PDB file of C-alpha atoms and ligand atoms in Angstrom:
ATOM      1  CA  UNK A 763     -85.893 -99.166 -58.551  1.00 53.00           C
ATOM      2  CA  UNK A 764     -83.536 -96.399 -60.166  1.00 55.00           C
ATOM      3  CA  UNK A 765     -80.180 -96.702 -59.203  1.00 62.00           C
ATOM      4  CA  UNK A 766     -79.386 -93.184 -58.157  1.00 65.00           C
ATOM      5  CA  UNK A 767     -76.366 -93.480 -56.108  1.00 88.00           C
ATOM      6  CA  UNK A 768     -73.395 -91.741 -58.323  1.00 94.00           C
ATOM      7  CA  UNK A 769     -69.079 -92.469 -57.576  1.00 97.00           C
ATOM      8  CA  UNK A 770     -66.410 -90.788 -59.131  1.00 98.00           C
ATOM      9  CA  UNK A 771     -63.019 -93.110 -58.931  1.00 98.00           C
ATOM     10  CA  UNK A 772     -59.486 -92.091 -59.606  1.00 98.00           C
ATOM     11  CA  UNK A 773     -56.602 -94.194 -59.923  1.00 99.00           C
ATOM     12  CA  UNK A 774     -53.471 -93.068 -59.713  1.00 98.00           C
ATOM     13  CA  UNK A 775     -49.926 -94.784 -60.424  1.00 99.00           C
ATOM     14  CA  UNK A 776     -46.572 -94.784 -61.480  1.00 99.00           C
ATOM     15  CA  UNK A 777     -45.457 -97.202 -64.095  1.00 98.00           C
ATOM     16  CA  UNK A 778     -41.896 -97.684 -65.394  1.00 98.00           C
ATOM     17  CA  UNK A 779     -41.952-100.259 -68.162  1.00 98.00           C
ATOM     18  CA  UNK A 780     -46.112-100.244 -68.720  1.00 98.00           C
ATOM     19  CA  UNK A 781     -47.090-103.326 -66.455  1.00 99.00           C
ATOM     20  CA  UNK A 782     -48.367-101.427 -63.621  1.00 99.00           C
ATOM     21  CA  UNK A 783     -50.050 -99.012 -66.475  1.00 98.00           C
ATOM     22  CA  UNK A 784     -51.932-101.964 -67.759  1.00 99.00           C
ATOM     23  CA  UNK A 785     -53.500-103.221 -64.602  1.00 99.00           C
ATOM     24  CA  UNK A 786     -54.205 -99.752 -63.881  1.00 99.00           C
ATOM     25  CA  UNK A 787     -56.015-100.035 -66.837  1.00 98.00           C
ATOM     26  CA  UNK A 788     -58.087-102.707 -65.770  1.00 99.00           C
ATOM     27  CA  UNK A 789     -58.951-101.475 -62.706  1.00 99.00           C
ATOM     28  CA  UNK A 790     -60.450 -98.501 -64.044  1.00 98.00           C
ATOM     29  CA  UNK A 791     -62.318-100.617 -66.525  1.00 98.00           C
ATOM     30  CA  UNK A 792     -63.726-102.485 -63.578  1.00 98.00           C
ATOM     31  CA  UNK A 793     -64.811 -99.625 -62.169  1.00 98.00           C
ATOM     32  CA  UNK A 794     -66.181 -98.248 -65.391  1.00 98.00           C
ATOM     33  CA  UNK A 795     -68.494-101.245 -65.567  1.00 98.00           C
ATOM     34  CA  UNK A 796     -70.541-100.106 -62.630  1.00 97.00           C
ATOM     35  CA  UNK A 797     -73.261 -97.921 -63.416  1.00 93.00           C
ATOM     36  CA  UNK A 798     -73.199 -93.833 -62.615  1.00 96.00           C
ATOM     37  CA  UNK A 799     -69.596 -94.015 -61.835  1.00 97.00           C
ATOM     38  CA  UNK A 800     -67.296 -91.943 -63.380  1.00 98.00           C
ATOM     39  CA  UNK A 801     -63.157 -92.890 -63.480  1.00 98.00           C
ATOM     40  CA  UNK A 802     -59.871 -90.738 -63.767  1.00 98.00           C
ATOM     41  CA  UNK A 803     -56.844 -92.030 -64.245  1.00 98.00           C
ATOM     42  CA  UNK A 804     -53.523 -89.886 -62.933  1.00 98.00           C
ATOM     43  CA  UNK A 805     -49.895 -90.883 -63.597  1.00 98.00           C
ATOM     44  CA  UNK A 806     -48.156 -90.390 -60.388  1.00 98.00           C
ATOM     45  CA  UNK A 807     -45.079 -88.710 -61.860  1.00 97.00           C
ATOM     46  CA  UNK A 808     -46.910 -85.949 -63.972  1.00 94.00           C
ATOM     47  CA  UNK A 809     -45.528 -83.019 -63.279  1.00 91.00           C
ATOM     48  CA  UNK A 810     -48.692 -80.878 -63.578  1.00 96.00           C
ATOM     49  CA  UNK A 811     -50.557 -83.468 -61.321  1.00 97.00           C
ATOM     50  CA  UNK A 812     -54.367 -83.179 -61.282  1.00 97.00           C
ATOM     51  CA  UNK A 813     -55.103 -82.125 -57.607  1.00 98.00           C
ATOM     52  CA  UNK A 814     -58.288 -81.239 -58.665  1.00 98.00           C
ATOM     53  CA  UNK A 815     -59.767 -84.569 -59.594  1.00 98.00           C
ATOM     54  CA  UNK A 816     -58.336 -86.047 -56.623  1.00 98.00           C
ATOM     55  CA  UNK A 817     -59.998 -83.437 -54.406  1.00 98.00           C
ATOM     56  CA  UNK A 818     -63.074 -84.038 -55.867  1.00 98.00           C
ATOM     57  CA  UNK A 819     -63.024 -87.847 -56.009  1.00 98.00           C
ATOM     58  CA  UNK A 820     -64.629 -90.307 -53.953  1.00 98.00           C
ATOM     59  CA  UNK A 821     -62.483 -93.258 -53.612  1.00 98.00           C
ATOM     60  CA  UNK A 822     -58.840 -92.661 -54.861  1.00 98.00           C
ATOM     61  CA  UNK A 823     -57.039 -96.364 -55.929  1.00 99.00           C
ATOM     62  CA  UNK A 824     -53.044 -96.170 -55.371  1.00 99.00           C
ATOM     63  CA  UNK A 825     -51.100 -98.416 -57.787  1.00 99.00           C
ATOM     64  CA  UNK A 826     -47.250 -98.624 -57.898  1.00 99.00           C
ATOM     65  CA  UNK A 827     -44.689-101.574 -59.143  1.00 99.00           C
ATOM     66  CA  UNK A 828     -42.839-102.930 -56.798  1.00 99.00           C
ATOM     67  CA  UNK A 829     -39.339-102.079 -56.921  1.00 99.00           C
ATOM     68  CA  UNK A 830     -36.438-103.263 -53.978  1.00 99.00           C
ATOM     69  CA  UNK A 831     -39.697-104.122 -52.488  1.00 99.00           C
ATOM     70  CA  UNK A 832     -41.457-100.940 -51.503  1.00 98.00           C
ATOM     71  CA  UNK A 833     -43.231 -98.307 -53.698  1.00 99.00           C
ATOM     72  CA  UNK A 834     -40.743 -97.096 -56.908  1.00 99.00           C
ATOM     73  CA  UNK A 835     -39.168 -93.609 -55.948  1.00 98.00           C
ATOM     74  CA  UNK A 836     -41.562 -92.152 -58.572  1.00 98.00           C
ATOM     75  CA  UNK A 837     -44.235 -92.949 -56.443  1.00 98.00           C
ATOM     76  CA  UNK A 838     -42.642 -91.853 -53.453  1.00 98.00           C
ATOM     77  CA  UNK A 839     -42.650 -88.700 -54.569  1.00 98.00           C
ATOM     78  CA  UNK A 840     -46.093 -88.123 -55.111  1.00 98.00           C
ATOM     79  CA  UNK A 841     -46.937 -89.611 -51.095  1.00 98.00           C
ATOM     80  CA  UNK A 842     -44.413 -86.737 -50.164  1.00 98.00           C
ATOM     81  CA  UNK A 843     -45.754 -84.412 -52.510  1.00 98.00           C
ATOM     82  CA  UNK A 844     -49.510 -84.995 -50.738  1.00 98.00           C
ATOM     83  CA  UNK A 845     -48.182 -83.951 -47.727  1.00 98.00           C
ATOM     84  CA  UNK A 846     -49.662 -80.293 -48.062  1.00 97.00           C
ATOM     85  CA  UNK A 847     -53.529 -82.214 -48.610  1.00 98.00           C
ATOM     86  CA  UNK A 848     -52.462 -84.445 -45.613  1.00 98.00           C
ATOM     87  CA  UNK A 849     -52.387 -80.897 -43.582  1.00 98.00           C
ATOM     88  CA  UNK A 850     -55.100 -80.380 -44.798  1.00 98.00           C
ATOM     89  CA  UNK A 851     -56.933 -83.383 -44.248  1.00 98.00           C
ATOM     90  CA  UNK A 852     -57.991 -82.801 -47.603  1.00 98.00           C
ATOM     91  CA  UNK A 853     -58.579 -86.791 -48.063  1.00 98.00           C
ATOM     92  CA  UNK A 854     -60.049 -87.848 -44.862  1.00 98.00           C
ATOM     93  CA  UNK A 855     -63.102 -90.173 -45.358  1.00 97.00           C
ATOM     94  CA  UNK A 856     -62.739 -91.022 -49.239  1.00 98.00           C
ATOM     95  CA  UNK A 857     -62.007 -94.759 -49.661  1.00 98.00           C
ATOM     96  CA  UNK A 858     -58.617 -96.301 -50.742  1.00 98.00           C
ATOM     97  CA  UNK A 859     -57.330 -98.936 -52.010  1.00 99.00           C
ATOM     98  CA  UNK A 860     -54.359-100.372 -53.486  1.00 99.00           C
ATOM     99  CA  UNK A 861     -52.400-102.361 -56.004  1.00 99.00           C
ATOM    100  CA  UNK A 862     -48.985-103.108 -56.992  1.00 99.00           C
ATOM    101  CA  UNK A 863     -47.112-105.652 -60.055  1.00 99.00           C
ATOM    102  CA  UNK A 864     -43.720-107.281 -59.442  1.00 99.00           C
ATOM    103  CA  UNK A 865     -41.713-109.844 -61.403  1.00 99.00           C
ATOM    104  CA  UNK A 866     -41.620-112.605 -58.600  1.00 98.00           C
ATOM    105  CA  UNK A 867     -44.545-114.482 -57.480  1.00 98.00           C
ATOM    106  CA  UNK A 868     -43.966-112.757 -54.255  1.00 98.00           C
ATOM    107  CA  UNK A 869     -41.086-110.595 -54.910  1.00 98.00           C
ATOM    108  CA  UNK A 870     -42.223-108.580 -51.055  1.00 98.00           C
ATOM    109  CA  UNK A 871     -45.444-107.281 -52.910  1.00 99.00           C
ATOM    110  CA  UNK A 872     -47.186-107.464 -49.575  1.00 99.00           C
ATOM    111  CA  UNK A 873     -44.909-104.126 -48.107  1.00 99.00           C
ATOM    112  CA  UNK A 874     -45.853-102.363 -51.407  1.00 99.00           C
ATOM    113  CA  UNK A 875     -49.334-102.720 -49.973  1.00 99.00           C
ATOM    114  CA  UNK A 876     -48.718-102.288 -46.755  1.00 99.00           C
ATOM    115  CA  UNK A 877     -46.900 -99.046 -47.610  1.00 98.00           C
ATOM    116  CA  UNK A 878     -49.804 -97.647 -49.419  1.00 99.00           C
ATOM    117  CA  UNK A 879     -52.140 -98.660 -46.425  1.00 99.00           C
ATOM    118  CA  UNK A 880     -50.829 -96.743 -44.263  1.00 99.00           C
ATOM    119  CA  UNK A 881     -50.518 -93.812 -46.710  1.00 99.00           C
ATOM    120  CA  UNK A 882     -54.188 -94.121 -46.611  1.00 99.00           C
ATOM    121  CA  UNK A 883     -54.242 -94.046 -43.217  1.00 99.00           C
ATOM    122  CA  UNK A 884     -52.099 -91.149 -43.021  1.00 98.00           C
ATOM    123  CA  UNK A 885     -54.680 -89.311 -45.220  1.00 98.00           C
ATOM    124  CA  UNK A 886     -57.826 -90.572 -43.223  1.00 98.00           C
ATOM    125  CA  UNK A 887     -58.958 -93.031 -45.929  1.00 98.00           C
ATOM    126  CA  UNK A 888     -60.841 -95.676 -45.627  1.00 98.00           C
ATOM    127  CA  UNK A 889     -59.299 -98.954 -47.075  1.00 98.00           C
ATOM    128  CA  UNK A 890     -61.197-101.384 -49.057  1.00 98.00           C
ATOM    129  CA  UNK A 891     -59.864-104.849 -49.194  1.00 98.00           C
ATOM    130  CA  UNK A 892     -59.738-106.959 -52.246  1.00 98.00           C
ATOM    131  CA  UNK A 893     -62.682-109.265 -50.704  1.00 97.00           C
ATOM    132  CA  UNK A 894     -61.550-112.026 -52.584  1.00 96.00           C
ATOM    133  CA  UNK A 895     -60.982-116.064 -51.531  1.00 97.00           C
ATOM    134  CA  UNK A 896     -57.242-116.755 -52.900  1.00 98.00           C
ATOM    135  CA  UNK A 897     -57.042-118.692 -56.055  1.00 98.00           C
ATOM    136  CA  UNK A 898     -54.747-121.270 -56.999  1.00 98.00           C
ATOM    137  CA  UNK A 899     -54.020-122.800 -53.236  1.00 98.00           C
ATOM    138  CA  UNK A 900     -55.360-126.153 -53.621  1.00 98.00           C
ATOM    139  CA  UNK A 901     -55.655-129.200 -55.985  1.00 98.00           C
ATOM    140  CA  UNK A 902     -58.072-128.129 -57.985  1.00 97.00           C
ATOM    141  CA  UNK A 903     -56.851-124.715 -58.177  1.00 98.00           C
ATOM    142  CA  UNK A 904     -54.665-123.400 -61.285  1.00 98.00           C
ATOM    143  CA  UNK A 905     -52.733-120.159 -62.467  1.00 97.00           C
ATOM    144  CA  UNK A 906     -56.319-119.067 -64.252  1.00 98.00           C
ATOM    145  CA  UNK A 907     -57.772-118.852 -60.588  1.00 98.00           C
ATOM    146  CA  UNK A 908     -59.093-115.223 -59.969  1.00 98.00           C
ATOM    147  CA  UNK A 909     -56.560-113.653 -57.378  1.00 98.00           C
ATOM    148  CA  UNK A 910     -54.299-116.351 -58.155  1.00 98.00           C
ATOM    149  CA  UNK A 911     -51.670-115.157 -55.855  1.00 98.00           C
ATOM    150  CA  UNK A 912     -54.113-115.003 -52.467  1.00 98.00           C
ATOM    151  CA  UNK A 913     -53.906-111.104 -51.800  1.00 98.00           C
ATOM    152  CA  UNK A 914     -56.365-109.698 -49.146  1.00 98.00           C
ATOM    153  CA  UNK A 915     -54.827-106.217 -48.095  1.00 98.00           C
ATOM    154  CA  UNK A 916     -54.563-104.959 -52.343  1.00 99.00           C
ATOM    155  CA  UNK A 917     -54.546-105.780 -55.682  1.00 99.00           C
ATOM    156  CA  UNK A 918     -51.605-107.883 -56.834  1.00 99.00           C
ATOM    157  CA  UNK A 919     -50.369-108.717 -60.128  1.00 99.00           C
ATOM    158  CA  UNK A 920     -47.308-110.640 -61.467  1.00 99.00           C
ATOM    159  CA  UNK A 921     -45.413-109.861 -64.346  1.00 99.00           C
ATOM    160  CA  UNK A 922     -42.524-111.825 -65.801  1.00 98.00           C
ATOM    161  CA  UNK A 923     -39.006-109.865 -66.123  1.00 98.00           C
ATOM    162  CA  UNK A 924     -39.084-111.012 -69.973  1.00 98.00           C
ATOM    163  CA  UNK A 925     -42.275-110.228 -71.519  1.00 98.00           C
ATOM    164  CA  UNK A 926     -43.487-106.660 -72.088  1.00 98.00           C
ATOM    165  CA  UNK A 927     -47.007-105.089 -70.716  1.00 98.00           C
ATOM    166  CA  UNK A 928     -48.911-106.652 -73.988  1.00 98.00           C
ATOM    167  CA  UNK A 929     -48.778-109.975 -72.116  1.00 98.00           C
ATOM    168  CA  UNK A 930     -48.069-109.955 -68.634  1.00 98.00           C
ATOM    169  CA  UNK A 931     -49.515-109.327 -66.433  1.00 98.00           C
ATOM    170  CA  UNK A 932     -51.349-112.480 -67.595  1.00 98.00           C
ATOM    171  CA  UNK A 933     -54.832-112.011 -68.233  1.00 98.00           C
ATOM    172  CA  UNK A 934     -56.080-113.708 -64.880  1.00 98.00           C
ATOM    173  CA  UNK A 935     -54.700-110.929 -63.135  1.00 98.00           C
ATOM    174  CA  UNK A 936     -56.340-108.456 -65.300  1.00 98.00           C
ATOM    175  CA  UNK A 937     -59.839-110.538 -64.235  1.00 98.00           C
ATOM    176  CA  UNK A 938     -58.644-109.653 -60.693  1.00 98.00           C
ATOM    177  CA  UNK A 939     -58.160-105.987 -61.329  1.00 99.00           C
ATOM    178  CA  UNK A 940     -61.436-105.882 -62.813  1.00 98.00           C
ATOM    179  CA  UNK A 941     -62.828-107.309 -60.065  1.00 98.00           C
ATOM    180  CA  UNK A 942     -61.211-105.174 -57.760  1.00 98.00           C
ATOM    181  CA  UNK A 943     -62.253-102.225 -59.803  1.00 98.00           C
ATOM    182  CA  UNK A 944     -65.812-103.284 -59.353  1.00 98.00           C
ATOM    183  CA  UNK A 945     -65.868-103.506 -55.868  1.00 98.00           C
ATOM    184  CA  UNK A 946     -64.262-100.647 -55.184  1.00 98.00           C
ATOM    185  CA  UNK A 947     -66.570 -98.627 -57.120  1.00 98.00           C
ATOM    186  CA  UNK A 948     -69.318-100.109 -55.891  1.00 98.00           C
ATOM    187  CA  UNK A 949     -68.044 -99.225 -52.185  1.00 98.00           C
ATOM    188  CA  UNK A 950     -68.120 -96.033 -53.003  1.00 98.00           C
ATOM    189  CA  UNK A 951     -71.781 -95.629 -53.722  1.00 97.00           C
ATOM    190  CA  UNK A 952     -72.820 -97.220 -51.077  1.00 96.00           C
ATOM    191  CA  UNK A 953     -70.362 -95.153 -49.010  1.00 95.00           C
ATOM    192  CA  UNK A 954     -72.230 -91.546 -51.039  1.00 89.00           C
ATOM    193  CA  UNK A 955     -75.795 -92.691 -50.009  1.00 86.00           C
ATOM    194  CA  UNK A 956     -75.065 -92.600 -46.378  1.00 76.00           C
ATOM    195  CA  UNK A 957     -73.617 -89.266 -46.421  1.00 64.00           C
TER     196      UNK A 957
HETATM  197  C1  FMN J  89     -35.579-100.933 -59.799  1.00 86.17           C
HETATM  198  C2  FMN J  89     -36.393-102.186 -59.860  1.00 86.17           C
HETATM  199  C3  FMN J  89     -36.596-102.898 -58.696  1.00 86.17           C
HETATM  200  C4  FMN J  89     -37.380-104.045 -58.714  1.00 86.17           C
HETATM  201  N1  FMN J  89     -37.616-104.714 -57.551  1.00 86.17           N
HETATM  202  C5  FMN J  89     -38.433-105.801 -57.559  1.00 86.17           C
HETATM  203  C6  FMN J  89     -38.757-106.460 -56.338  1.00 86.17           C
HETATM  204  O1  FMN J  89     -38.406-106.040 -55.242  1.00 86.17           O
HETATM  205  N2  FMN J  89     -39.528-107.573 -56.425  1.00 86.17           N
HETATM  206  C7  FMN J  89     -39.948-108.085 -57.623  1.00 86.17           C
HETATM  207  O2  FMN J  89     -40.592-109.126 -57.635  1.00 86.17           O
HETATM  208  N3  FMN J  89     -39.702-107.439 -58.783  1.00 86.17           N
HETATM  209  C8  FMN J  89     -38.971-106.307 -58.764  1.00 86.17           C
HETATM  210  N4  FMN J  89     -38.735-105.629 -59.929  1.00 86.17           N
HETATM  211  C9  FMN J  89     -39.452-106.041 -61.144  1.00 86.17           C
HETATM  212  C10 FMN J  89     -40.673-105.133 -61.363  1.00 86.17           C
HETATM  213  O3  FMN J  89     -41.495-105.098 -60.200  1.00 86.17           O
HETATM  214  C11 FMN J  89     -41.515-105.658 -62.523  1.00 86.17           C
HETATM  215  O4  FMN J  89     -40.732-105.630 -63.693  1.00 86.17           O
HETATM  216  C12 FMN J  89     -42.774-104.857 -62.739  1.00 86.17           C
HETATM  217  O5  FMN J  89     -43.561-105.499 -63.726  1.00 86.17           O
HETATM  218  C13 FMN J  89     -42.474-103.423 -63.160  1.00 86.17           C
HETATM  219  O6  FMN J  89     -43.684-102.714 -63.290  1.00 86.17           O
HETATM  220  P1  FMN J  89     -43.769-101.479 -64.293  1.00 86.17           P
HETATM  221  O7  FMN J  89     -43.649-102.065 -65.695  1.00 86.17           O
HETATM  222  O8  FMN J  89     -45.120-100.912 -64.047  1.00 86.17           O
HETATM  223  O9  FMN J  89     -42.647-100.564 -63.960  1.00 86.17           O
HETATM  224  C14 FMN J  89     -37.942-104.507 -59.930  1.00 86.17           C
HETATM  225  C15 FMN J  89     -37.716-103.766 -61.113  1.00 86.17           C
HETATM  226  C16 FMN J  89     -36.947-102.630 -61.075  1.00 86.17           C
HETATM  227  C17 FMN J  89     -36.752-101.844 -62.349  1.00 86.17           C
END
């Protein structure tokens, strides 16, 4: 049968130093590899920020680093800046989701997500979970485990303070991203054909 169901995805982030960037990156390529979806991606700090292609999109996918363990400042800005759509309820009933990168293996990534949860909320989204088992938390497990760090509520990555964006994230986590990318696209078809 023809696939006929259609998505457009936007994800939009903030990135200081380029890790956040890159798993932005590959989350949009995930969701690039479902069929009849098309992807934007937005840099949160743009000063001329597309409104437009968030208005129009169907699922919007938050990312921001984690910095003294809550969203960076940059990104803070923009979830102030949305107030005039929250007015509006401009958002309500387009998916969300979320992911953020820190330099610790845990590093209090979890309130990053939690923050942008309940920006969603906020807005009336709908919040798609990562709907992945954690990786790496038994004997058999390893670092190359998709979702190697056991995240349910978002996306998270892991990036170590000395390498730049070319290598870390590691590329496991960039697996997970695409992954995540995937999903979410594929949520929101199914969330189009049922009006
Ligand atoms: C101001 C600042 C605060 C940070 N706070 C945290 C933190 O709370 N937890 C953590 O694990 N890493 C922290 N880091 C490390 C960053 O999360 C890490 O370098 C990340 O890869 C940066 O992403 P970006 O390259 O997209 O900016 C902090 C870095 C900066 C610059």
């Amino acid at each position: 049968m023809t696939d006929v169901r259609a998505a457009s995805v936007v994800v939009l982030y903030h990135s200081g130093y380029g890790h956040t960037e890159a798993i932005a990156k590959s989350v949009a390529k995930g969701a690039e590899s479902v069929g009849n979806v098309t992807v934007t991606q937005i840099k949160a700090d743009n000063e001329n920020l597309d409104w437009e292609s968030l208005a129009a999109a169907d699922a919007i996918v938050f990312g921001s680093p984690t910095y003294m363990g809550s969203v960076s400042a940059q990104f803070k800005g923009f979830m102030d800046a949305s107030s005039k759509v929250w007015a509006a309820m401009g958002w309500k009933d387009k998916l969300a989701g979320g992911f953020t990168v820190s330099a610790s293996q845990s590093g209090d990534k979890l309130n990053t997500l939690i923050q942008l949860s309940v920006f969603a909320a906020q807005h009336g989204m709908q919040w798609v979970s990562t709907g992945t088992l954690p990786g790496n938390n038994n004997s058999q497990g390893s670092v190359e485990d998709v979702n190697r760090l056991g995240s349910t509520l978002g996306l998270m990555a892991q990036a170590n303070a000395d390498q730049g964006a070319d290598v870390a994230p590691p590329a496991t986590d960039h697996r997970t991203a695409e992954l995540f990318g995937a999903r979410i696209a594929e949520a929101a078809k199914r969330w189009n054909s049922i009006g």
